Coordinates of N, CA, C and O in Angstrom, one line a residue:
S1 N -23.3 12.1 -22.8 CA -23.4 12.7 -21.4 C -21.8 12.8 -21.2 O -21.6 13.2 -19.8
A2 N -21.1 11.7 -21.1 CA -19.7 11.6 -20.8 C -18.7 12.5 -21.3 O -19.3 13.4 -22.3
H3 N -17.5 12.8 -19.7 CA -16.6 14.1 -20.0 C -15.5 13.1 -20.1 O -14.7 12.8 -18.8
L4 N -14.2 13.4 -20.5 CA -12.7 12.4 -20.7 C -12.3 13.8 -19.8 O -11.9 15.1 -20.1
V5 N -11.2 13.5 -19.0 CA -10.6 13.8 -18.0 C -9.1 13.2 -18.6 O -8.9 11.7 -17.8
N6 N -8.2 13.9 -18.7 CA -6.7 13.0 -19.0 C -5.3 14.0 -18.9 O -5.2 15.0 -18.9
V7 N -5.3 13.4 -17.3 CA -3.5 13.7 -17.0 C -2.5 13.3 -16.5 O -2.0 13.3 -16.3
G8 N -2.6 11.8 -17.9 CA -1.2 10.9 -17.6 C -0.7 11.6 -18.9 O -0.6 12.3 -19.1
R9 N 0.7 10.5 -19.1 CA 1.8 10.8 -19.5 C 1.4 9.5 -20.9 O 0.8 8.9 -20.6
G10 N 2.1 10.3 -22.0 CA 2.1 9.3 -22.8 C 1.0 9.2 -23.8 O -0.2 9.9 -23.9
P11 N 1.0 8.5 -24.9 CA -0.1 7.8 -26.2 C -1.9 7.8 -25.4 O -2.0 6.7 -25.8
I12 N -1.9 8.6 -24.6 CA -3.7 7.3 -24.0 C -4.8 8.4 -25.1 O -5.7 7.5 -25.3
V13 N -4.8 9.5 -26.2 CA -5.4 9.8 -25.9 C -5.3 9.9 -27.7 O -4.7 11.2 -27.9
V14 N -6.6 9.7 -28.2 CA -5.8 10.3 -30.0 C -6.8 11.6 -29.9 O -7.9 11.0 -30.5
E15 N -6.0 12.5 -30.4 CA -6.8 14.1 -30.2 C -7.8 13.9 -31.3 O -8.5 14.0 -31.4
T16 N -7.3 13.2 -32.3 CA -8.4 13.5 -34.0 C -9.8 12.5 -34.3 O -10.8 13.1 -34.4
D17 N -9.6 11.8 -32.7 CA -10.6 10.7 -32.6 C -11.3 11.1 -31.3 O -12.1 12.2 -31.5
L18 N -10.7 12.1 -30.5 CA -11.3 12.9 -29.4 C -12.3 13.9 -30.5 O -13.3 14.3 -29.9
L19 N -11.1 15.3 -31.3 CA -12.5 15.7 -32.0 C -13.8 15.3 -32.1 O -15.0 16.0 -32.6
A20 N -12.9 14.3 -33.3 CA -14.3 14.5 -33.7 C -15.5 13.6 -32.8 O -16.5 13.8 -33.4
A21 N -14.8 12.7 -32.2 CA -16.0 12.8 -30.6 C -17.0 14.0 -30.4 O -18.0 13.3 -29.6
L22 N -15.8 14.7 -29.7 CA -16.9 16.2 -29.4 C -17.4 16.9 -30.1 O -18.5 16.8 -30.2
Q23 N -16.5 16.9 -31.7 CA -17.9 17.1 -32.6 C -19.3 16.4 -33.5 O -19.7 17.5 -33.4
D24 N -19.6 15.1 -33.3 CA -20.4 14.3 -33.5 C -21.2 14.1 -31.9 O -22.3 13.6 -32.5
G25 N -20.9 14.7 -31.1 CA -21.1 14.4 -29.7 C -21.4 14.0 -29.7 O -22.7 12.8 -28.3
Q26 N -20.4 12.8 -29.5 CA -20.7 11.5 -29.1 C -20.0 11.3 -26.9 O -20.9 10.2 -26.8
I27 N -19.0 12.4 -27.3 CA -19.1 13.1 -25.5 C -19.2 14.6 -25.4 O -19.2 15.1 -26.3
A28 N -19.2 14.9 -24.5 CA -19.9 16.3 -23.8 C -18.9 17.4 -23.9 O -19.1 18.2 -24.2
G29 N -17.8 16.9 -23.4 CA -15.7 17.1 -23.1 C -14.8 16.8 -22.6 O -15.7 15.4 -22.4
A30 N -14.2 17.8 -22.5 CA -12.5 16.7 -22.5 C -12.7 18.2 -21.3 O -11.5 19.4 -21.7
T31 N -11.8 17.4 -20.0 CA -10.4 17.9 -19.9 C -9.5 17.9 -20.5 O -9.7 16.4 -19.5
L32 N -7.9 18.6 -20.7 CA -7.2 17.9 -21.1 C -5.9 18.5 -20.4 O -5.4 19.8 -20.7
D33 N -5.6 17.8 -19.4 CA -3.8 18.5 -18.1 C -2.8 18.4 -19.2 O -1.5 18.5 -19.3
V34 N -2.3 17.3 -20.4 CA -1.9 16.6 -20.7 C -2.3 17.0 -23.1 O -3.4 16.6 -23.3
V35 N -1.5 17.0 -23.5 CA -2.0 17.3 -24.9 C -0.1 15.9 -25.8 O 1.1 16.5 -25.2
D36 N -0.9 16.2 -27.3 CA 0.3 15.7 -28.0 C 1.3 16.2 -28.3 O 2.5 15.6 -28.2
S37 N 1.2 17.9 -28.0 CA 1.9 18.9 -28.6 C 2.2 20.1 -27.5 O 0.7 20.2 -27.3
E38 N 3.2 19.6 -26.9 CA 3.2 20.9 -25.7 C 4.6 21.8 -26.3 O 5.6 21.6 -26.2
P39 N 4.6 22.9 -26.5 CA 3.1 23.6 -26.2 C 2.0 23.2 -27.2 O 2.3 23.6 -28.4
L40 N 0.7 23.8 -27.3 CA -0.9 23.4 -28.2 C 0.0 24.7 -28.9 O -0.2 25.3 -28.6
P41 N -0.1 24.4 -30.6 CA 0.2 25.5 -31.2 C -1.3 26.4 -31.4 O -2.2 25.9 -31.0
V42 N -1.5 27.3 -31.3 CA -2.0 28.7 -31.0 C -3.0 28.1 -32.1 O -4.4 28.6 -31.8
D43 N -2.9 27.5 -33.8 CA -4.5 27.2 -34.7 C -5.0 25.8 -34.4 O -5.9 25.4 -34.7
H44 N -4.4 25.2 -33.1 CA -4.7 23.6 -33.0 C -6.3 24.2 -32.5 O -6.7 24.8 -31.2
P45 N -7.1 23.3 -33.3 CA -9.3 22.6 -33.2 C -8.9 22.9 -31.3 O -10.6 23.2 -30.9
L46 N -8.2 21.8 -30.8 CA -8.9 21.8 -29.0 C -9.1 23.4 -28.4 O -9.7 23.2 -27.5
W47 N -8.8 24.6 -29.1 CA -8.6 26.3 -28.6 C -10.1 26.0 -28.9 O -10.2 26.5 -27.7
S48 N -10.5 25.8 -30.3 CA -12.2 26.3 -30.3 C -13.0 25.3 -30.3 O -13.8 26.1 -30.2
T49 N -13.2 24.1 -29.8 CA -14.3 23.2 -30.0 C -14.1 23.6 -28.4 O -14.1 23.8 -27.1
P50 N -15.7 23.5 -28.9 CA -16.7 23.0 -27.4 C -16.6 22.2 -26.2 O -16.3 21.6 -27.5
G51 N -17.0 23.0 -24.9 CA -16.9 21.7 -24.6 C -15.3 21.1 -23.8 O -15.0 20.6 -23.3
V52 N -14.9 21.7 -24.5 CA -12.8 21.8 -23.9 C -12.0 22.1 -23.2 O -12.5 24.0 -23.2
T53 N -11.8 22.3 -21.9 CA -10.6 22.8 -20.8 C -9.3 22.6 -21.0 O -9.1 20.7 -20.8
L54 N -8.5 22.9 -21.4 CA -7.4 23.1 -22.0 C -6.6 23.5 -20.1 O -6.9 24.5 -19.7
T55 N -5.7 23.2 -19.3 CA -5.2 23.5 -18.5 C -4.2 23.0 -18.5 O -3.6 22.6 -19.3
P56 N -2.9 24.6 -17.8 CA -1.4 24.2 -18.2 C -0.4 23.0 -17.5 O 0.3 22.9 -17.4
H57 N -1.1 22.4 -17.6 CA 0.2 20.4 -17.4 C 1.0 20.7 -16.2 O 2.3 20.2 -16.1
M58 N 0.2 21.2 -15.2 CA 0.3 20.8 -13.7 C -0.5 19.7 -12.1 O -0.4 20.4 -11.9
S59 N -1.0 18.8 -13.4 CA -1.8 18.4 -12.1 C -1.4 17.7 -11.4 O -1.7 17.4 -10.3
G60 N -0.1 17.6 -11.6 CA 0.9 16.7 -10.6 C 1.2 17.5 -9.9 O 2.3 17.0 -8.6
D61 N 1.5 18.7 -9.5 CA 2.3 20.0 -8.9 C 0.9 20.1 -7.3 O -0.3 21.1 -7.6
T62 N 1.6 19.4 -6.6 CA 0.6 20.2 -5.5 C 2.1 19.5 -4.3 O 2.7 20.0 -3.9
V63 N 1.4 20.6 -3.7 CA 2.1 20.6 -2.2 C 3.1 19.8 -1.5 O 1.7 18.7 -1.4
G64 N 4.5 19.4 -1.0 CA 5.0 18.6 -1.1 C 5.0 18.4 -2.2 O 5.7 16.9 -1.0
W65 N 5.4 17.8 -3.1 CA 5.7 16.7 -4.1 C 6.6 16.1 -4.0 O 7.3 15.6 -4.6
R66 N 7.9 17.3 -4.0 CA 9.1 17.6 -3.9 C 10.0 16.0 -2.8 O 10.7 15.4 -2.8
D67 N 9.0 17.4 -1.8 CA 9.6 16.0 -0.1 C 9.1 14.5 -0.7 O 10.1 13.1 -0.5
A68 N 7.4 14.2 -1.1 CA 7.5 12.5 -1.4 C 8.1 12.0 -2.4 O 8.0 10.9 -2.0
L69 N 8.4 12.7 -3.8 CA 9.0 12.4 -4.7 C 11.0 11.8 -3.8 O 11.5 10.6 -4.1
A70 N 11.0 12.9 -3.3 CA 12.7 11.9 -2.4 C 11.9 10.5 -1.4 O 13.0 10.1 -1.6
R71 N 11.4 11.0 -0.3 CA 11.2 9.5 0.3 C 10.7 8.5 -0.7 O 11.3 7.8 -0.3
Q72 N 10.4 8.4 -1.7 CA 10.1 7.6 -2.6 C 11.6 7.0 -3.2 O 11.8 6.0 -2.3
F73 N 12.5 8.0 -3.5 CA 13.4 7.8 -4.2 C 13.8 7.1 -3.3 O 14.9 5.7 -3.2
V74 N 14.3 7.1 -1.6 CA 15.0 6.6 -0.4 C 14.9 5.2 -0.4 O 15.4 4.6 -0.3
A75 N 13.4 4.8 -0.4 CA 12.4 4.4 0.3 C 13.3 3.2 -1.2 O 12.9 1.4 -1.0
N76 N 13.3 3.1 -2.5 CA 12.7 2.2 -3.6 C 14.4 2.4 -4.1 O 15.1 0.5 -4.0
A77 N 15.6 3.2 -3.3 CA 17.1 2.8 -2.7 C 17.3 1.9 -2.3 O 18.0 0.7 -2.0
V78 N 16.5 2.1 -0.8 CA 17.1 1.0 0.1 C 17.1 -0.6 -0.2 O 16.5 -1.9 -0.7
R79 N 15.3 -0.8 -1.0 CA 14.9 -1.9 -1.5 C 15.7 -2.2 -2.2 O 15.5 -3.1 -2.1
W80 N 16.3 -1.3 -4.0 CA 17.1 -1.4 -4.4 C 18.6 -2.6 -3.7 O 18.7 -3.4 -4.3
L81 N 18.7 -1.8 -2.6 CA 19.6 -3.0 -2.3 C 19.4 -3.7 -1.2 O 20.8 -4.5 -1.4
D82 N 18.2 -4.1 -0.7 CA 18.3 -4.5 0.0 C 18.1 -6.8 -0.5 O 17.2 -7.6 -0.3
G83 N 17.6 -5.7 -2.6 CA 17.1 -6.6 -4.0 C 15.4 -7.3 -3.3 O 15.0 -8.3 -3.8
T84 N 15.2 -6.4 -2.6 CA 13.9 -6.5 -2.3 C 13.0 -6.2 -3.6 O 13.7 -4.5 -5.1
D85 N 11.8 -6.5 -4.6 CA 10.6 -5.1 -4.9 C 11.1 -4.0 -5.0 O 10.4 -3.6 -3.9
L86 N 10.7 -3.7 -6.3 CA 10.3 -1.6 -6.6 C 9.0 -1.4 -6.1 O 8.5 -2.8 -6.9
E87 N 9.0 -0.1 -5.7 CA 7.9 0.6 -5.5 C 7.2 1.3 -7.1 O 7.9 1.7 -7.3
N88 N 5.7 1.2 -7.5 CA 5.6 2.4 -8.7 C 6.4 2.4 -9.4 O 6.9 2.7 -10.3
V89 N 6.8 0.1 -10.0 CA 7.0 0.3 -11.3 C 6.5 0.6 -12.4 O 5.3 -0.2 -12.6
V90 N 6.2 1.1 -13.6 CA 6.3 1.1 -15.4 C 6.0 -0.3 -15.3 O 7.1 -0.9 -15.7
D91 N 4.8 -1.3 -16.0 CA 5.0 -2.2 -16.4 C 5.0 -1.9 -17.9 O 3.6 -1.2 -18.1
T92 N 5.9 -2.0 -18.4 CA 5.8 -1.7 -19.9 C 5.0 -2.4 -21.0 O 4.9 -1.7 -22.0
Q93 N 4.9 -3.0 -20.9 CA 3.4 -4.0 -21.6 C 2.3 -2.8 -21.5 O 1.7 -2.7 -22.0
L94 N 1.8 -2.5 -20.2 CA 0.8 -1.4 -19.9 C 0.8 -0.4 -20.1 O -0.5 0.3 -21.3
G95 N 1.9 0.1 -20.0 CA 2.7 1.4 -20.4 C 2.0 1.8 -19.2 O 2.4 4.2 -19.0
F96 N 1.5 2.0 -17.2 CA 1.7 3.4 -16.9 C 1.9 1.8 -15.4 O 2.1 0.3 -15.5
V97 N 2.2 2.6 -14.3 CA 1.9 1.7 -12.9 C 1.3 1.0 -12.7 O -0.6 1.5 -12.2
P98 N 0.7 -0.2 -12.5 CA -1.0 -1.0 -12.4 C -0.8 -0.6 -10.5 O -0.5 0.4 -10.1
A99 N -2.8 -0.9 -10.3 CA -2.7 0.0 -9.2 C -2.6 -0.3 -8.0 O -2.5 0.1 -7.3
D100 N -2.6 -1.5 -7.5 CA -1.3 -1.3 -6.7 C 0.5 -1.4 -6.6 O 1.0 -1.9 -4.6
G101 N 1.0 -1.1 -8.1 CA 2.0 -1.1 -7.3 C 3.2 -1.5 -7.5 O 4.2 -1.0 -7.5
A102 N 2.5 -2.5 -7.0 CA 3.7 -3.2 -7.6 C 5.0 -4.6 -8.4 O 4.5 -3.3 -9.8
Q103 N 5.5 -4.8 -8.4 CA 6.4 -4.6 -9.1 C 5.8 -5.9 -10.3 O 5.5 -7.1 -9.7
R104 N 5.9 -6.1 -11.3 CA 5.9 -7.7 -12.1 C 7.0 -7.9 -12.6 O 7.8 -7.2 -13.2
P105 N 6.5 -9.6 -13.2 CA 8.4 -9.9 -13.5 C 8.7 -9.6 -15.4 O 7.5 -9.1 -15.9

C-alpha cells in the first residue's frame, strides 16, 4: 500500500529497484518529480508502469521562490561576513540539509 513520492535531488531512488518493487506489487505506486535521466526517454518503462505518476520537475516552483532565495542569500552573506554559521548547509556526509538546517563541523 506504500506510495513513494520523490521531489528530491541527487541519487535518492534506484530506479531499477523501484520498477521491480512496482512490478512485484511490493509498493502500490510512485510519484516522481525527479528521475535519473532528464528528460526521461520516451521508451523508458516508468512511462508505462501502472501506479506511476510523473510530474514535470517543478515541485519547488512556488510563487515567490526567487524572492525567498534572494533573502536567504543575503542572510547567508551577512552570516559569512560576520563569521557565523550559515543556514541550510548541505551535510556532505548525508547528502542533504539536515532537518534543523544547522551547519555541521
